[in-house]
Amino acid sequence: MSEEGQRVEASLDRIRKFSKVVGAILRVSFVLVLLYWLAFTALSIVSMTFSVDFGIETTESIYVLLVLLGIGFIMAILLKIGSDVFKDVALGESPFTLVQARRFKAVSLIVLVYVLLEALLSPGCMALLQMSGIDVGYVFVDYASSPSISINIGALLVAAVFFSLSLVFEYGLLLQELSDETL
């Protein structure tokens, strides 16, 4: 094998190893988020139905509960898609496949749904991230004192980037097919 071929193989081997690690991390994260989502759902439903106080933060509003459940479900789906992308690359499949392009397009649409759900939640809630106390989540605010709707521009940009990536991967697939036909 030529020196250039050896470099290509070494690069592909590093990509596969990296993808295997990231895929495993995303799979574990998917399971943890799914378990947390199911526990939060069960505790919130029991808390609302039977007026039980579990000593943890749950919601009393069915509207807020539905939006939070939607956001949790979206996070789980995104982690699952991400783990599938890296799993395929770790198994040695070409990243330029129609399946990968469709996954990236699905991610862009899912992130857009997330932006919509977050905007629906924003009149009575605002996102909170405190590093020292490790509080991550949503804080409920009085709508009358701060009537605003938040649009997550960062998430919109992420959706645009993933949609663009899906187009790039479709183009890469076409180039790969053309190259295969030429050879």
PDB file of C-alpha atoms in Angstrom:
ATOM      1  CA  MET A   1       0.000   0.000   0.000  1.00  0.00           C
ATOM      2  CA  SER A   2       1.310   3.463  -0.846  1.00  0.00           C
ATOM      3  CA  GLU A   3       2.211   6.038   1.791  1.00  0.00           C
ATOM      4  CA  GLU A   4      -0.854   8.079   0.874  1.00  0.00           C
ATOM      5  CA  GLY A   5      -3.068   5.011   1.204  1.00  0.00           C
ATOM      6  CA  GLN A   6      -1.608   4.300   4.640  1.00  0.00           C
ATOM      7  CA  ARG A   7      -2.344   7.871   5.757  1.00  0.00           C
ATOM      8  CA  VAL A   8      -5.919   7.565   4.525  1.00  0.00           C
ATOM      9  CA  GLU A   9      -6.360   4.256   6.393  1.00  0.00           C
ATOM     10  CA  ALA A  10      -4.842   5.736   9.570  1.00  0.00           C
ATOM     11  CA  SER A  11      -7.180   8.718   9.321  1.00  0.00           C
ATOM     12  CA  LEU A  12     -10.207   6.473   8.805  1.00  0.00           C
ATOM     13  CA  ASP A  13      -9.138   4.355  11.772  1.00  0.00           C
ATOM     14  CA  ARG A  14      -8.957   7.464  14.018  1.00  0.00           C
ATOM     15  CA  ILE A  15     -12.389   8.581  12.796  1.00  0.00           C
ATOM     16  CA  ARG A  16     -13.854   5.139  13.548  1.00  0.00           C
ATOM     17  CA  LYS A  17     -12.363   5.064  17.061  1.00  0.00           C
ATOM     18  CA  PHE A  18     -13.581   8.591  17.806  1.00  0.00           C
ATOM     19  CA  SER A  19     -17.036   7.779  16.428  1.00  0.00           C
ATOM     20  CA  LYS A  20     -17.220   4.638  18.543  1.00  0.00           C
ATOM     21  CA  VAL A  21     -16.520   6.611  21.744  1.00  0.00           C
ATOM     22  CA  VAL A  22     -18.889   9.483  20.895  1.00  0.00           C
ATOM     23  CA  GLY A  23     -21.597   7.040  19.805  1.00  0.00           C
ATOM     24  CA  ALA A  24     -21.327   5.185  23.124  1.00  0.00           C
ATOM     25  CA  ILE A  25     -21.502   8.451  25.093  1.00  0.00           C
ATOM     26  CA  LEU A  26     -24.587   9.516  23.138  1.00  0.00           C
ATOM     27  CA  ARG A  27     -26.263   6.119  23.653  1.00  0.00           C
ATOM     28  CA  VAL A  28     -25.692   6.313  27.420  1.00  0.00           C
ATOM     29  CA  SER A  29     -26.945   9.918  27.416  1.00  0.00           C
ATOM     30  CA  PHE A  30     -30.027   8.826  25.463  1.00  0.00           C
ATOM     31  CA  VAL A  31     -30.857   6.152  28.053  1.00  0.00           C
ATOM     32  CA  LEU A  32     -30.297   8.559  30.969  1.00  0.00           C
ATOM     33  CA  VAL A  33     -32.426  11.312  29.396  1.00  0.00           C
ATOM     34  CA  LEU A  34     -35.151   8.792  28.583  1.00  0.00           C
ATOM     35  CA  LEU A  35     -35.170   7.464  32.167  1.00  0.00           C
ATOM     36  CA  TYR A  36     -35.231  10.996  33.590  1.00  0.00           C
ATOM     37  CA  TRP A  37     -38.027  11.947  31.173  1.00  0.00           C
ATOM     38  CA  LEU A  38     -40.098   8.906  32.184  1.00  0.00           C
ATOM     39  CA  ALA A  39     -39.514   9.532  35.914  1.00  0.00           C
ATOM     40  CA  PHE A  40     -40.415  13.226  35.598  1.00  0.00           C
ATOM     41  CA  THR A  41     -43.559  12.314  33.662  1.00  0.00           C
ATOM     42  CA  ALA A  42     -44.654   9.696  36.189  1.00  0.00           C
ATOM     43  CA  LEU A  43     -43.929  11.896  39.215  1.00  0.00           C
ATOM     44  CA  SER A  44     -45.688  14.904  37.680  1.00  0.00           C
ATOM     45  CA  ILE A  45     -48.783  12.890  36.778  1.00  0.00           C
ATOM     46  CA  VAL A  46     -48.952  11.295  40.237  1.00  0.00           C
ATOM     47  CA  SER A  47     -48.333  14.690  41.866  1.00  0.00           C
ATOM     48  CA  MET A  48     -51.126  16.351  39.845  1.00  0.00           C
ATOM     49  CA  THR A  49     -53.575  13.471  40.187  1.00  0.00           C
ATOM     50  CA  PHE A  50     -53.164  12.659  43.876  1.00  0.00           C
ATOM     51  CA  SER A  51     -51.708  15.956  45.195  1.00  0.00           C
ATOM     52  CA  VAL A  52     -48.611  14.176  46.454  1.00  0.00           C
ATOM     53  CA  ASP A  53     -45.479  16.171  47.298  1.00  0.00           C
ATOM     54  CA  PHE A  54     -42.336  14.227  46.401  1.00  0.00           C
ATOM     55  CA  GLY A  55     -39.987  16.938  47.619  1.00  0.00           C
ATOM     56  CA  ILE A  56     -38.709  17.579  44.104  1.00  0.00           C
ATOM     57  CA  GLU A  57     -39.645  20.179  41.537  1.00  0.00           C
ATOM     58  CA  THR A  58     -42.590  19.035  39.434  1.00  0.00           C
ATOM     59  CA  THR A  59     -45.177  21.097  37.655  1.00  0.00           C
ATOM     60  CA  GLU A  60     -48.817  21.642  38.531  1.00  0.00           C
ATOM     61  CA  SER A  61     -49.833  22.962  35.109  1.00  0.00           C
ATOM     62  CA  ILE A  62     -50.864  20.432  32.466  1.00  0.00           C
ATOM     63  CA  TYR A  63     -49.865  22.948  29.752  1.00  0.00           C
ATOM     64  CA  VAL A  64     -46.337  23.339  31.142  1.00  0.00           C
ATOM     65  CA  LEU A  65     -46.099  19.580  31.704  1.00  0.00           C
ATOM     66  CA  LEU A  66     -46.998  18.839  28.077  1.00  0.00           C
ATOM     67  CA  VAL A  67     -44.464  21.357  26.765  1.00  0.00           C
ATOM     68  CA  LEU A  68     -41.725  20.051  29.081  1.00  0.00           C
ATOM     69  CA  LEU A  69     -42.539  16.480  28.053  1.00  0.00           C
ATOM     70  CA  GLY A  70     -42.283  17.509  24.413  1.00  0.00           C
ATOM     71  CA  ILE A  71     -38.899  19.129  24.996  1.00  0.00           C
ATOM     72  CA  GLY A  72     -37.619  16.066  26.877  1.00  0.00           C
ATOM     73  CA  PHE A  73     -38.830  13.780  24.105  1.00  0.00           C
ATOM     74  CA  ILE A  74     -37.092  15.966  21.517  1.00  0.00           C
ATOM     75  CA  MET A  75     -33.821  15.816  23.469  1.00  0.00           C
ATOM     76  CA  ALA A  76     -34.052  12.016  23.611  1.00  0.00           C
ATOM     77  CA  ILE A  77     -34.713  11.778  19.858  1.00  0.00           C
ATOM     78  CA  LEU A  78     -31.762  14.063  19.069  1.00  0.00           C
ATOM     79  CA  LEU A  79     -29.446  11.943  21.221  1.00  0.00           C
ATOM     80  CA  LYS A  80     -30.687   8.764  19.513  1.00  0.00           C
ATOM     81  CA  ILE A  81     -30.145  10.190  16.028  1.00  0.00           C
ATOM     82  CA  GLY A  82     -26.676  11.400  17.034  1.00  0.00           C
ATOM     83  CA  SER A  83     -25.736   7.982  18.394  1.00  0.00           C
ATOM     84  CA  ASP A  84     -26.961   6.340  15.168  1.00  0.00           C
ATOM     85  CA  VAL A  85     -24.853   8.714  13.047  1.00  0.00           C
ATOM     86  CA  PHE A  86     -21.682   7.940  14.991  1.00  0.00           C
ATOM     87  CA  LYS A  87     -22.487   4.213  15.209  1.00  0.00           C
ATOM     88  CA  ASP A  88     -22.687   3.946  11.414  1.00  0.00           C
ATOM     89  CA  VAL A  89     -19.377   5.769  10.981  1.00  0.00           C
ATOM     90  CA  ALA A  90     -17.759   3.557  13.658  1.00  0.00           C
ATOM     91  CA  LEU A  91     -18.920   0.491  11.721  1.00  0.00           C
ATOM     92  CA  GLY A  92     -17.041   1.762   8.675  1.00  0.00           C
ATOM     93  CA  GLU A  93     -19.954   2.971   6.592  1.00  0.00           C
ATOM     94  CA  SER A  94     -19.434   5.991   4.404  1.00  0.00           C
ATOM     95  CA  PRO A  95     -20.780   9.159   5.999  1.00  0.00           C
ATOM     96  CA  PHE A  96     -22.049  10.258   2.600  1.00  0.00           C
ATOM     97  CA  THR A  97     -25.207   8.169   2.504  1.00  0.00           C
ATOM     98  CA  LEU A  98     -28.809   9.102   1.968  1.00  0.00           C
ATOM     99  CA  VAL A  99     -29.564   7.796   5.473  1.00  0.00           C
ATOM    100  CA  GLN A 100     -27.118  10.278   7.039  1.00  0.00           C
ATOM    101  CA  ALA A 101     -28.464  13.149   4.921  1.00  0.00           C
ATOM    102  CA  ARG A 102     -32.003  12.290   6.033  1.00  0.00           C
ATOM    103  CA  ARG A 103     -30.884  12.128   9.653  1.00  0.00           C
ATOM    104  CA  PHE A 104     -29.390  15.614   9.426  1.00  0.00           C
ATOM    105  CA  LYS A 105     -32.565  16.899   7.798  1.00  0.00           C
ATOM    106  CA  ALA A 106     -34.614  15.279  10.580  1.00  0.00           C
ATOM    107  CA  VAL A 107     -32.387  16.937  13.193  1.00  0.00           C
ATOM    108  CA  SER A 108     -33.007  20.337  11.596  1.00  0.00           C
ATOM    109  CA  LEU A 109     -36.777  19.807  11.648  1.00  0.00           C
ATOM    110  CA  ILE A 110     -36.719  18.488  15.223  1.00  0.00           C
ATOM    111  CA  VAL A 111     -34.704  21.509  16.384  1.00  0.00           C
ATOM    112  CA  LEU A 112     -37.296  23.772  14.721  1.00  0.00           C
ATOM    113  CA  VAL A 113     -40.033  21.987  16.693  1.00  0.00           C
ATOM    114  CA  TYR A 114     -37.930  22.531  19.827  1.00  0.00           C
ATOM    115  CA  VAL A 115     -37.747  26.267  19.080  1.00  0.00           C
ATOM    116  CA  LEU A 116     -41.532  26.332  18.712  1.00  0.00           C
ATOM    117  CA  LEU A 117     -42.093  24.455  21.986  1.00  0.00           C
ATOM    118  CA  GLU A 118     -39.646  26.705  23.790  1.00  0.00           C
ATOM    119  CA  ALA A 119     -41.457  29.774  22.432  1.00  0.00           C
ATOM    120  CA  LEU A 120     -44.774  28.343  23.655  1.00  0.00           C
ATOM    121  CA  LEU A 121     -43.252  27.786  27.077  1.00  0.00           C
ATOM    122  CA  SER A 122     -41.589  31.199  27.309  1.00  0.00           C
ATOM    123  CA  PRO A 123     -44.576  33.352  28.409  1.00  0.00           C
ATOM    124  CA  GLY A 124     -44.649  31.646  31.809  1.00  0.00           C
ATOM    125  CA  CYS A 125     -41.138  30.268  31.931  1.00  0.00           C
ATOM    126  CA  MET A 126     -37.603  31.219  31.183  1.00  0.00           C
ATOM    127  CA  ALA A 127     -34.570  29.056  30.655  1.00  0.00           C
ATOM    128  CA  LEU A 128     -32.155  28.840  33.552  1.00  0.00           C
ATOM    129  CA  LEU A 129     -28.595  27.617  33.649  1.00  0.00           C
ATOM    130  CA  GLN A 130     -26.609  28.125  36.839  1.00  0.00           C
ATOM    131  CA  MET A 131     -23.198  26.542  36.911  1.00  0.00           C
ATOM    132  CA  SER A 132     -22.328  26.936  40.605  1.00  0.00           C
ATOM    133  CA  GLY A 133     -25.546  25.347  41.875  1.00  0.00           C
ATOM    134  CA  ILE A 134     -25.763  23.082  38.831  1.00  0.00           C
ATOM    135  CA  ASP A 135     -29.369  24.093  38.213  1.00  0.00           C
ATOM    136  CA  VAL A 136     -30.317  23.367  34.631  1.00  0.00           C
ATOM    137  CA  GLY A 137     -33.894  23.720  33.523  1.00  0.00           C
ATOM    138  CA  TYR A 138     -36.718  26.191  33.556  1.00  0.00           C
ATOM    139  CA  VAL A 139     -37.789  28.770  36.117  1.00  0.00           C
ATOM    140  CA  PHE A 140     -41.423  29.786  36.318  1.00  0.00           C
ATOM    141  CA  VAL A 141     -42.005  33.549  36.192  1.00  0.00           C
ATOM    142  CA  ASP A 142     -45.045  35.731  36.611  1.00  0.00           C
ATOM    143  CA  TYR A 143     -46.342  36.417  33.099  1.00  0.00           C
ATOM    144  CA  ALA A 144     -47.925  39.701  34.179  1.00  0.00           C
ATOM    145  CA  SER A 145     -44.585  41.122  35.340  1.00  0.00           C
ATOM    146  CA  SER A 146     -42.597  40.061  32.269  1.00  0.00           C
ATOM    147  CA  PRO A 147     -44.833  39.395  29.256  1.00  0.00           C
ATOM    148  CA  SER A 148     -42.474  38.292  26.506  1.00  0.00           C
ATOM    149  CA  ILE A 149     -41.930  35.396  24.174  1.00  0.00           C
ATOM    150  CA  SER A 150     -38.393  34.142  23.726  1.00  0.00           C
ATOM    151  CA  ILE A 151     -37.135  32.882  20.387  1.00  0.00           C
ATOM    152  CA  ASN A 152     -33.981  30.806  20.624  1.00  0.00           C
ATOM    153  CA  ILE A 153     -31.839  32.207  17.808  1.00  0.00           C
ATOM    154  CA  GLY A 154     -29.020  29.774  18.610  1.00  0.00           C
ATOM    155  CA  ALA A 155     -31.313  26.801  18.042  1.00  0.00           C
ATOM    156  CA  LEU A 156     -32.557  28.353  14.795  1.00  0.00           C
ATOM    157  CA  LEU A 157     -28.941  28.610  13.634  1.00  0.00           C
ATOM    158  CA  VAL A 158     -28.342  24.979  14.626  1.00  0.00           C
ATOM    159  CA  ALA A 159     -31.385  23.976  12.546  1.00  0.00           C
ATOM    160  CA  ALA A 160     -30.026  25.929   9.570  1.00  0.00           C
ATOM    161  CA  VAL A 161     -26.575  24.346   9.945  1.00  0.00           C
ATOM    162  CA  PHE A 162     -27.993  20.818  10.064  1.00  0.00           C
ATOM    163  CA  PHE A 163     -30.236  21.485   7.069  1.00  0.00           C
ATOM    164  CA  SER A 164     -27.185  22.770   5.182  1.00  0.00           C
ATOM    165  CA  LEU A 165     -25.223  19.690   6.267  1.00  0.00           C
ATOM    166  CA  SER A 166     -27.971  17.463   4.896  1.00  0.00           C
ATOM    167  CA  LEU A 167     -27.637  19.197   1.529  1.00  0.00           C
ATOM    168  CA  VAL A 168     -23.830  18.877   1.633  1.00  0.00           C
ATOM    169  CA  PHE A 169     -24.112  15.165   2.420  1.00  0.00           C
ATOM    170  CA  GLU A 170     -26.584  14.666  -0.434  1.00  0.00           C
ATOM    171  CA  TYR A 171     -24.113  16.429  -2.727  1.00  0.00           C
ATOM    172  CA  GLY A 172     -21.271  14.263  -1.371  1.00  0.00           C
ATOM    173  CA  LEU A 173     -23.351  11.171  -2.099  1.00  0.00           C
ATOM    174  CA  LEU A 174     -23.892  12.299  -5.690  1.00  0.00           C
ATOM    175  CA  LEU A 175     -20.156  12.964  -6.101  1.00  0.00           C
ATOM    176  CA  GLN A 176     -19.340   9.559  -4.631  1.00  0.00           C
ATOM    177  CA  GLU A 177     -21.759   7.847  -7.040  1.00  0.00           C
ATOM    178  CA  LEU A 178     -20.288   9.791  -9.972  1.00  0.00           C
ATOM    179  CA  SER A 179     -16.769   8.829  -8.897  1.00  0.00           C
ATOM    180  CA  ASP A 180     -17.767   5.162  -8.587  1.00  0.00           C
ATOM    181  CA  GLU A 181     -19.311   5.226 -12.076  1.00  0.00           C
ATOM    182  CA  THR A 182     -16.212   6.873 -13.528  1.00  0.00           C
ATOM    183  CA  LEU A 183     -13.898   4.224 -12.082  1.00  0.00           C
TER     184      LEU A 183
END
